[in-house]
Coordinates of C-alpha atoms in Angstrom, one line a residue:
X11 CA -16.9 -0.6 10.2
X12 CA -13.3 -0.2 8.5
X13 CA -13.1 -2.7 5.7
X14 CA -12.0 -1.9 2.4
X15 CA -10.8 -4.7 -0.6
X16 CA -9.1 -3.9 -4.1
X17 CA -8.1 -5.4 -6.9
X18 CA -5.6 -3.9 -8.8
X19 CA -2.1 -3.8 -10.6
X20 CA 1.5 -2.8 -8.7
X21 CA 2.5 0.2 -10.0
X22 CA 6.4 -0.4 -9.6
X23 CA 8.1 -3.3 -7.7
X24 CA 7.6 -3.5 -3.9
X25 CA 10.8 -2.8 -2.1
X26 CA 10.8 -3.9 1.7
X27 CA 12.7 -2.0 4.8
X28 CA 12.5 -2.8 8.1
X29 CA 11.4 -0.8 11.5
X30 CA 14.2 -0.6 14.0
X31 CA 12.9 -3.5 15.5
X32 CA 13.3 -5.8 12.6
X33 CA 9.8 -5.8 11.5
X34 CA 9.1 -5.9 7.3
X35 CA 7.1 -3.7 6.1
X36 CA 6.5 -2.5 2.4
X37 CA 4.6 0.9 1.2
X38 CA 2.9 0.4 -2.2
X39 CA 0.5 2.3 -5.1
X40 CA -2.2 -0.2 -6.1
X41 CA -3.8 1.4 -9.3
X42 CA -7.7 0.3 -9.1
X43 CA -9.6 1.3 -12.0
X44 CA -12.7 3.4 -11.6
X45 CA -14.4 3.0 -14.8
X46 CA -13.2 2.4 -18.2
X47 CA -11.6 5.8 -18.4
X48 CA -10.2 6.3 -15.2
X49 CA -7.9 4.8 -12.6
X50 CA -6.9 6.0 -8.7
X51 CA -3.7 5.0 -7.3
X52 CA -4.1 4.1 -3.9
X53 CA -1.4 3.9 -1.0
X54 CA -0.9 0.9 0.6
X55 CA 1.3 -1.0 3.5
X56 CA 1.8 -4.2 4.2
X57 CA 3.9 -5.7 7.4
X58 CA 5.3 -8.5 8.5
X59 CA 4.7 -12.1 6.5
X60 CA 3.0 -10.0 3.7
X61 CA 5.2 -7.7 3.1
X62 CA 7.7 -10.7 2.4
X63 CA 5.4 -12.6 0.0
X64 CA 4.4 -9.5 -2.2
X65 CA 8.3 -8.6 -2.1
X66 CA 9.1 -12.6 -3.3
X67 CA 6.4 -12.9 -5.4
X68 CA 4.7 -9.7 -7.4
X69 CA 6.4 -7.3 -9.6
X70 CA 5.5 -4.2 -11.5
X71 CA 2.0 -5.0 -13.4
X72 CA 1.3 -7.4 -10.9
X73 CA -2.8 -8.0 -10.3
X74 CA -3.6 -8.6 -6.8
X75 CA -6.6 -8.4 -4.5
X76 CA -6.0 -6.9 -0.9
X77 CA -8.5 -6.4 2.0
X78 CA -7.6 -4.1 4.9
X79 CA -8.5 -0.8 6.6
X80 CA -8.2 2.8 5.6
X81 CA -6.2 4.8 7.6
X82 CA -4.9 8.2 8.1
X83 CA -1.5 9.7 9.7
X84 CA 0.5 12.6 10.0
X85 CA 4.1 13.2 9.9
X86 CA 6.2 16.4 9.7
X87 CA 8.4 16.5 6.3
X88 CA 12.5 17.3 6.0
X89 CA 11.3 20.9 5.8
X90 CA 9.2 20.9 9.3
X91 CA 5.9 20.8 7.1
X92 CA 3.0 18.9 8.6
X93 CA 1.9 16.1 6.0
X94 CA -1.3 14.0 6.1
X95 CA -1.5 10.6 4.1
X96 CA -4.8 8.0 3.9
X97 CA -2.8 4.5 3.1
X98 CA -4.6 0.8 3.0
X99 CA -3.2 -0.8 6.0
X100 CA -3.3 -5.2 4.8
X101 CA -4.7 -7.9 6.7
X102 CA -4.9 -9.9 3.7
X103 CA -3.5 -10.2 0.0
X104 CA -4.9 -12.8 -2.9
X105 CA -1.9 -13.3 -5.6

């Protein structure tokens, strides 16, 4: 089982581009604090109709609750390096 839910503030504003095929989508930090002395910033992306909401309706400093699934990638960067990233793919946010 895959689930994984957070609560946390926006670390900057979410900006929204779209796939080739006109889909939103919008990649995120979330910083979730650990304990009183420590916080991890986690990656997140949201698609389609909640990409648009946290684009209309959060800004930096923004608390919000998300649930979704951790999941891992690979691409190659603009100097041929492989990269791997864990991100927080949402299936549901909580304003």
């Amino acid at each position: 089982m895959n689930i994984t839910i957070l609560i946390g503030r926006l670390t900057k504003d979410i900006e929204i581009r779209t796939t080739q095929n006109g889909t939103p989508v919008a990649n995120f930090d979330l910083a979730v604090n650990r304990d009183k002395d420590n916080t991890d910033f986690i990656k997140c992306v949201a698609w389609s109709k909640s990409a648009e909401i946290l684009a209309d309706y959060t800004q930096k400093g923004s608390q919000i609750g998300i649930q979704g699934s951790i999941q891992t990638r690979t691409y190659e960067d603009k100097n041929g390096e492989k990269r791997y990233i864990t991100e927080v793919f949402i299936n549901r946010v909580q304003l």
